[in-house]
Amino acid sequence: AGENAATDIAGKDGGTLTIDFATYNPLSLVIKEKGWLEATLASKGVTVTWVQSAGSNKANQALLAGAIDVGSTAGSAALLARSNGSPIKTISIYSQPEWAALVAAKGSAITSVADLKGKSVAATKGTDPYFFLVQALEAAGLSTDDVTVQNLQHADGRAALENGSVDAWAGLDPIMATAEQEGATLFYRNLDFNTYGFLNATESFLKDKPELAQSVVDVYEKARIWAAENPEETAQILATAAGLKPEVASTVILKRSNLNVSGIPGEKQRAVLAKIGPTFVELGDVKTQAEVDTALSSLLDDSLAVKANPASIKES
Amino acid sequence: MAVHSGAAASTATNASPKAGSAIFARSWTRLGLGLILPVLILLAWQLSTAAWVFSPVQLPSPRAVLDAGTELIGRNELFNHVAISTQRVLIGFLIGAVLGLSLGALVGLSKAADVLLGPTIGALRAVPSLAWVPLLILWMKIGEDSKVTLIVIGAFFPVFTTVSLALRHVDKNLVEAARAFGLKGLKLLTTVQLPAVVPAIFSGLRLALAQAWLFLVAAELIASSMGLGFLLTDSQNNGRTDRLLLAIVLLAILGKATDALLGLAEKWAVRRWS
Amino acid sequence: MAVHSGAAASTATNASPKAGSAIFARSWTRLGLGLILPVLILLAWQLSTAAWVFSPVQLPSPRAVLDAGTELIGRNELFNHVAISTQRVLIGFLIGAVLGLSLGALVGLSKAADVLLGPTIGALRAVPSLAWVPLLILWMKIGEDSKVTLIVIGAFFPVFTTVSLALRHVDKNLVEAARAFGLKGLKLLTTVQLPAVVPAIFSGLRLALAQAWLFLVAAELIASSMGLGFLLTDSQNNGRTDRLLLAIVLLAILGKATDALLGLAEKWAVRRWS
Amino acid sequence: MPALLSPSVATASALPDPQGTAAMAVSFQNLGRSFGTGHGAHTVLREVSFDVQAGEIVALLGPSGCGKSTLLRAVAGLDTPSTGAVTINGTAVSGIDSRCAVAFQEPRLLPWKSIAGNVAIGVPAGANAARTREVVERLVGLVGLSEFAGHRPREVSGGMAQRASLARALARNPGVLLLDEPFGALDALTRITMQDLLLDVHQAEPTTVLLVTHDVDEALQLADHIILLGPDGTGAPGATIVRTVEVPGPRPRDRASTALAGLRSSLLASLGVNGH
Amino acid sequence: MPALLSPSVATASALPDPQGTAAMAVSFQNLGRSFGTGHGAHTVLREVSFDVQAGEIVALLGPSGCGKSTLLRAVAGLDTPSTGAVTINGTAVSGIDSRCAVAFQEPRLLPWKSIAGNVAIGVPAGANAARTREVVERLVGLVGLSEFAGHRPREVSGGMAQRASLARALARNPGVLLLDEPFGALDALTRITMQDLLLDVHQAEPTTVLLVTHDVDEALQLADHIILLGPDGTGAPGATIVRTVEVPGPRPRDRASTALAGLRSSLLASLGVNGH
Ligand SMILES: Nc1ncnc2c1ncn2[C@@H]1O[C@H](COP(=O)(O)OP(=O)(O)OP(=O)(O)O)[C@@H](O)[C@H]1O
Ligand SMILES: Nc1ncnc2c1ncn2[C@@H]1O[C@H](COP(=O)(O)OP(=O)(O)OP(=O)(O)O)[C@@H](O)[C@H]1O
Ligand SMILES: [Mg+2]
Ligand SMILES: [Mg+2]
């Protein structure tokens, strides 16, 4: 026996919905925990399969292969994937998180972005913290050439920060929240430099099963409302799912996530993405700016989110 | 020269000629001695955390790791992680070993198969586990199949390589003798060639088992939410160093335990075929 | 019985008794035949993309992969990726092989060393490459050292396992004969035991080299911005499937090429010691 | 001492039953064999031609290294001659020939099989399990190893291993039996017992036997013809047939007969040993 | 035929130079050896006691599987007796004994070394390269393998390998020389040449020699004493000494002497062979 066995509720064959959950998407955890999707879709004979995404890149991989219908990523990751040809569209926004910031070790002399000149900074290329770093440097009149970027996975970046291998770290929650608890300082924060949490669906799914897609958007709407009303319980769900200490989970949910953001993908998101788009080309991750532009103009699809109806969702 | 008059009854009796190394033979002693080094490592670990050489997030104390384990047991999760991973590794290992043995025998004995398949297999051998992940997702989607397949790939190569190389060096005199008595093909393989490479087969199997555990981590990057490999990656992503170390220690223990079972099988096989 | 009258001069001459398999011996023919399968794979790949079985982002065509390569060459990056990775793998492989050979010999020949070290080494063997990353960063910082160390770890185990297991099965008659003539210790090892396990050493070395390439990917997760492992991970994260496949193909080619070199050394060694 | 044979073991009643292949004629046609190429080449056998009638026992004598084993290997198809050919019953040997059974100069037993298991390898494929067991049991008994049937080769003495190898070849009941010094490692009594066994087997089932030996007496006791290999004195490289001898009288022969004593001296003289 | 020995090869002028260890006395004290335990146990040797004086040549005769090789192995320290002990020059043998050199029943040459390289293993450690080369070259020549010095063991015949193994043992120039059927695979002429070589070596450097053989004539030619092993007729399991014979006359002995002929018959009778 393996895992990922589909929870076939009704037994009738109304098709399947394969959707991801991720610790960086608290709403997905709430929906899975509450069983709303299953309850709602059971009557239609739809089988729901939950698949965990370990990160935006994994979610994108699964979307590209058609292994999942709906997956959650950071906004930057969604743009990058679409720029490189992945047939995805963003159908909802699940949070405006402040998951990235610049972190210095306990007792470090670094207190501002300007102090970073000539220093080494750990970051994971192609992820939100890296784009955060690029924007922060730009805002302080510096560029990536003024610092040494050490490309490390998020967890390894913190380890490198703590043993002095690097001077600063472009951190990501929840590791960053843990580090903060241990005494590290977030010396530069900026909510606007974070891209949003994007809920993406494959084009074929949107085309073939528009009603199912609508249900997904509806359930996210319901979860958003519920989470805003029950922040403590949401933190608890996150803590359990991600194995986080309750304090850390609370920090992430209460202090650094705006779950009460509008679910309709729109101008705000487009503005942030427009800023980081050129970085893709600079890094060589996307071939031309034209591809980025095309992707940005076609990525966001608000048609479902505008008619989101949380009331259509059944409690289990 | 003089023959001793009247050979007396035996006096000096040394019944066990190899008494010197007998101390290492008793299995409990063996186990105890084998634990010395792990215990020393544990001690060094405990001391280095107690002396704050490393901070608790860098390197949590053994105690903290144990607590993380108890917590997961309390949540009824640890057993599932262990069970699903063990299942994946064992199934993958079995399939991979059988494939490795068959193809290894083919390539080791048939010049034609070697020339045709050798280069391709040699090239595939260097494809990293992580690189297989996107390809497997593409071809097999994200179910249990793709995870087990990745482990099969990992287990295949050590068996294939050791068996195919060893078969080329089987004592030519014995093979010739057997062929002179009309043995050929499968019969020759099972009567002479495979028994002659039993030690090599087992070193291949032990490496394959180890590699199966290594590939497990990559396999559990394929959309899983259970298993020790998942626990490892997930804890790393979430900064839970204590759970990370727990996963490492469990993988090491399970790796060693399954290896020890294979070691028993090896002992039996070597006694049987040498 | 009758002896033929007057033995005539030789007539029927078959100078090369094994003419049948000679076709596989000529190295160009060998190479050509070895390329059949890769070419078929390439063809299947080309056809499956041309027939839109997979979309170009899912599986880019061989052409697109080639283009990605040309682009990277144009940016003057590809050569660096290849060079630094090859350097890391070779250094790590060399150190790991030497360590594996030494410790393998120790554990294979000394019962005491086996009992004391065996279990610990067996346990460490199952620790996945990815799990070493945080530990190495903790102990060795993020320089070149930690990357090479990880590759050393990868290369160590196959050599260690095959050599230590093979040494236990060296022909007892030969060892006894040599010991009867006063050979012992290092002299016995180099005169009898190592030559007797040359085939096993080479299967260990070939697996070690393959594993060195596998561990490269994990090693290049440690603060690198160059190398094929980096290219692989980076492309995977960015969804650049063309570059991802380029990295895989390059790793396979390099893996096979270095393996072929080792194969040449093996041929020489086997001729020398068998 | 269970390993010792009582001289009564090899009685005709215990012989293999006569179900084997019919004896076959062997013919050597201008056989030659060289090893190595170019500078390092050396010729071992040269222009060896003779015919062995079906059912004959032929002994091969010759100095160490002259190519006796090489000759046997050519008959079995284990070695390809450089020139000339060997034919069995008129068809040329090419590749391993299933019409032959070989007892090699060294025992070549599979270390992981018991003595009985090794002898069983000699039983022709196609025999059912019961029959195989029966043949093996009888032959292991005939060579005096019943008590050691379950032992592994490394647990028996050199002479015992050699007898096991002989039993394996006999189990085949072949058209041509090739024996390369089959009694070399045996003491005087066991040797005589084994020689008698061979003769009994041959009488019950007159197969063709090619026997390499260093013991002139043995050749005189067992063979219909003796072939002496060696350099022919012309200075040409390699050994060839320097003498052939037809041994008079039916078997078993009187070991003390004067006719044989004369032949013995003459053969030893041909081998270079004088005055003993 | 380069492999063939001309009888003149083993002249005294070409002998190893006398630099070896002095000959040593060997004493067997109530030696016994059983294999296996419990039910499967069987006794091979029982209550073997005798003394060999330094410089003596002692031949061991006995039926196949009676424990001759086992006895030699006990002297070399390769096997540990179940009861009793072997002493060399008064000190007990325990573990491999560097005072001995062995020529095993099988050649046991290292397949990856040339004939010369294998013989070199016999040269005692500590000899410098030039001296090693000199010793090896001389001994390889003495056993008639000069032309094959560079060949690998698998490229030489059975008898040639046996001679290489003999040369390796001789190269050691040991206190006790243990030879397990060293001439078993040799033709009559080569055998005599090698026997003469052994005697020449022994004369130049009178080491103690324990020689296992199946050839009664050989024992009579070479040995000061002959020891016959076998079951003693009491029904007790295992072989022991059933007879010891002092061979009269100085070496080389006349192979046709009547005294030896009488001894020969008597020894053969003891071995169970009558009337030949
Ligand atoms: N390792 C072993 N295990 C069990 N039995 C053994 C072992 N080694 C030897 N034997 C037994 O010891 C006996 C004597 O063997 P040994 O080799 O000494 O005989 P031998 O007198 O040299 O015979 P041969 O003349 O045939 O060489 C045999 O019966 C053999 O089965
Ligand atoms: N593979 C080989 N390569 C080179 N030379 C070889 C090879 N096999 C055999 N020879 C040579 O062939 C010659 C004859 O060998 P063969 O084994 O036939 O001799 P033999 O007559 O059986 O001798 P013996 O009585 O010593 O067994 C030897 O000189 C040997 O060196
Ligand atoms: Mg021969
Ligand atoms: Mg013996």
PDB file of C-alpha atoms in Angstrom, chain D residues 149-246:
ATOM      1  CA  ALA D 149      30.376 -38.348  -0.770  1.00  0.00           C
ATOM      2  CA  GLY D 150      29.113 -35.372   1.218  1.00  0.00           C
ATOM      3  CA  HIS D 151      32.511 -33.717   1.741  1.00  0.00           C
ATOM      4  CA  ARG D 152      33.555 -30.609  -0.102  1.00  0.00           C
ATOM      5  CA  PRO D 153      36.634 -30.847  -2.360  1.00  0.00           C
ATOM      6  CA  ARG D 154      38.756 -28.820   0.061  1.00  0.00           C
ATOM      7  CA  GLU D 155      38.027 -31.358   2.784  1.00  0.00           C
ATOM      8  CA  VAL D 156      39.519 -34.292   0.931  1.00  0.00           C
ATOM      9  CA  SER D 157      43.106 -35.159   0.083  1.00  0.00           C
ATOM     10  CA  GLY D 158      44.798 -34.647  -3.269  1.00  0.00           C
ATOM     11  CA  GLY D 159      44.441 -38.284  -4.236  1.00  0.00           C
ATOM     12  CA  MET D 160      40.803 -38.351  -3.223  1.00  0.00           C
ATOM     13  CA  ALA D 161      40.078 -35.313  -5.378  1.00  0.00           C
ATOM     14  CA  GLN D 162      41.766 -36.981  -8.293  1.00  0.00           C
ATOM     15  CA  ARG D 163      39.587 -40.048  -7.867  1.00  0.00           C
ATOM     16  CA  ALA D 164      36.485 -37.868  -7.752  1.00  0.00           C
ATOM     17  CA  SER D 165      37.549 -36.293 -11.034  1.00  0.00           C
ATOM     18  CA  LEU D 166      38.000 -39.769 -12.520  1.00  0.00           C
ATOM     19  CA  ALA D 167      34.545 -40.781 -11.332  1.00  0.00           C
ATOM     20  CA  ARG D 168      33.078 -37.664 -12.936  1.00  0.00           C
ATOM     21  CA  ALA D 169      34.589 -38.585 -16.302  1.00  0.00           C
ATOM     22  CA  LEU D 170      33.464 -42.208 -15.996  1.00  0.00           C
ATOM     23  CA  ALA D 171      29.933 -41.108 -15.146  1.00  0.00           C
ATOM     24  CA  ARG D 172      29.638 -39.709 -18.628  1.00  0.00           C
ATOM     25  CA  ASN D 173      30.058 -43.069 -20.331  1.00  0.00           C
ATOM     26  CA  PRO D 174      31.371 -41.236 -23.390  1.00  0.00           C
ATOM     27  CA  GLY D 175      32.410 -42.221 -26.887  1.00  0.00           C
ATOM     28  CA  VAL D 176      35.943 -41.074 -26.154  1.00  0.00           C
ATOM     29  CA  LEU D 177      37.409 -41.000 -22.657  1.00  0.00           C
ATOM     30  CA  LEU D 178      40.328 -38.580 -22.204  1.00  0.00           C
ATOM     31  CA  LEU D 179      42.391 -39.174 -19.079  1.00  0.00           C
ATOM     32  CA  ASP D 180      45.261 -36.815 -18.244  1.00  0.00           C
ATOM     33  CA  GLU D 181      47.437 -38.601 -15.692  1.00  0.00           C
ATOM     34  CA  PRO D 182      44.433 -39.873 -13.803  1.00  0.00           C
ATOM     35  CA  PHE D 183      46.427 -41.887 -11.276  1.00  0.00           C
ATOM     36  CA  GLY D 184      49.349 -39.502 -10.718  1.00  0.00           C
ATOM     37  CA  ALA D 185      48.531 -38.636  -7.124  1.00  0.00           C
ATOM     38  CA  LEU D 186      47.703 -42.155  -5.943  1.00  0.00           C
ATOM     39  CA  ASP D 187      49.678 -44.554  -3.813  1.00  0.00           C
ATOM     40  CA  ALA D 188      50.705 -47.890  -5.267  1.00  0.00           C
ATOM     41  CA  LEU D 189      47.733 -49.892  -4.022  1.00  0.00           C
ATOM     42  CA  THR D 190      45.052 -47.364  -4.845  1.00  0.00           C
ATOM     43  CA  ARG D 191      46.658 -46.854  -8.213  1.00  0.00           C
ATOM     44  CA  ILE D 192      46.417 -50.544  -9.040  1.00  0.00           C
ATOM     45  CA  THR D 193      42.835 -50.648  -7.834  1.00  0.00           C
ATOM     46  CA  MET D 194      41.946 -47.723 -10.026  1.00  0.00           C
ATOM     47  CA  GLN D 195      43.719 -49.187 -13.016  1.00  0.00           C
ATOM     48  CA  ASP D 196      41.710 -52.378 -12.523  1.00  0.00           C
ATOM     49  CA  LEU D 197      38.567 -50.301 -12.257  1.00  0.00           C
ATOM     50  CA  LEU D 198      39.340 -48.611 -15.566  1.00  0.00           C
ATOM     51  CA  LEU D 199      39.921 -51.964 -17.227  1.00  0.00           C
ATOM     52  CA  ASP D 200      36.715 -53.381 -15.789  1.00  0.00           C
ATOM     53  CA  VAL D 201      34.761 -50.380 -17.012  1.00  0.00           C
ATOM     54  CA  HIS D 202      36.392 -50.688 -20.397  1.00  0.00           C
ATOM     55  CA  GLN D 203      35.539 -54.367 -20.612  1.00  0.00           C
ATOM     56  CA  ALA D 204      31.940 -53.837 -19.672  1.00  0.00           C
ATOM     57  CA  GLU D 205      31.653 -50.936 -22.095  1.00  0.00           C
ATOM     58  CA  PRO D 206      34.567 -50.817 -24.527  1.00  0.00           C
ATOM     59  CA  THR D 207      34.931 -47.090 -25.039  1.00  0.00           C
ATOM     60  CA  THR D 208      37.906 -45.418 -26.730  1.00  0.00           C
ATOM     61  CA  VAL D 209      40.448 -44.236 -24.161  1.00  0.00           C
ATOM     62  CA  LEU D 210      43.282 -41.743 -24.581  1.00  0.00           C
ATOM     63  CA  LEU D 211      45.446 -41.885 -21.485  1.00  0.00           C
ATOM     64  CA  VAL D 212      48.309 -39.534 -20.684  1.00  0.00           C
ATOM     65  CA  THR D 213      50.703 -41.073 -18.188  1.00  0.00           C
ATOM     66  CA  HIS D 214      54.267 -40.788 -16.964  1.00  0.00           C
ATOM     67  CA  ASP D 215      54.349 -44.329 -15.716  1.00  0.00           C
ATOM     68  CA  VAL D 216      55.684 -46.702 -18.352  1.00  0.00           C
ATOM     69  CA  ASP D 217      54.446 -49.710 -16.374  1.00  0.00           C
ATOM     70  CA  GLU D 218      50.994 -48.260 -16.291  1.00  0.00           C
ATOM     71  CA  ALA D 219      51.049 -47.730 -20.046  1.00  0.00           C
ATOM     72  CA  LEU D 220      52.162 -51.317 -20.548  1.00  0.00           C
ATOM     73  CA  GLN D 221      49.429 -52.638 -18.281  1.00  0.00           C
ATOM     74  CA  LEU D 222      46.574 -50.686 -19.758  1.00  0.00           C
ATOM     75  CA  ALA D 223      47.187 -49.735 -23.363  1.00  0.00           C
ATOM     76  CA  ASP D 224      46.746 -51.447 -26.698  1.00  0.00           C
ATOM     77  CA  HIS D 225      49.120 -48.920 -28.188  1.00  0.00           C
ATOM     78  CA  ILE D 226      51.639 -46.536 -26.700  1.00  0.00           C
ATOM     79  CA  ILE D 227      52.550 -43.308 -28.428  1.00  0.00           C
ATOM     80  CA  LEU D 228      55.713 -41.525 -27.521  1.00  0.00           C
ATOM     81  CA  LEU D 229      55.763 -37.771 -28.072  1.00  0.00           C
ATOM     82  CA  GLY D 230      58.901 -35.697 -28.084  1.00  0.00           C
ATOM     83  CA  PRO D 231      61.357 -33.734 -30.224  1.00  0.00           C
ATOM     84  CA  ASP D 232      62.265 -35.820 -33.210  1.00  0.00           C
ATOM     85  CA  GLY D 233      65.955 -35.003 -33.187  1.00  0.00           C
ATOM     86  CA  THR D 234      65.876 -33.042 -36.436  1.00  0.00           C
ATOM     87  CA  GLY D 235      66.117 -29.821 -34.489  1.00  0.00           C
ATOM     88  CA  ALA D 236      62.699 -28.706 -35.713  1.00  0.00           C
ATOM     89  CA  PRO D 237      60.795 -26.964 -32.914  1.00  0.00           C
ATOM     90  CA  GLY D 238      57.936 -28.737 -31.163  1.00  0.00           C
ATOM     91  CA  ALA D 239      57.189 -32.336 -30.287  1.00  0.00           C
ATOM     92  CA  THR D 240      55.845 -34.935 -32.635  1.00  0.00           C
ATOM     93  CA  ILE D 241      55.399 -38.716 -32.594  1.00  0.00           C
ATOM     94  CA  VAL D 242      58.808 -40.287 -32.119  1.00  0.00           C
ATOM     95  CA  ARG D 243      57.714 -43.869 -31.572  1.00  0.00           C
ATOM     96  CA  THR D 244      54.633 -46.016 -31.471  1.00  0.00           C
ATOM     97  CA  VAL D 245      54.480 -49.353 -29.698  1.00  0.00           C
ATOM     98  CA  GLU D 246      51.887 -52.070 -29.893  1.00  0.00           C
TER      99      GLU D 246
END
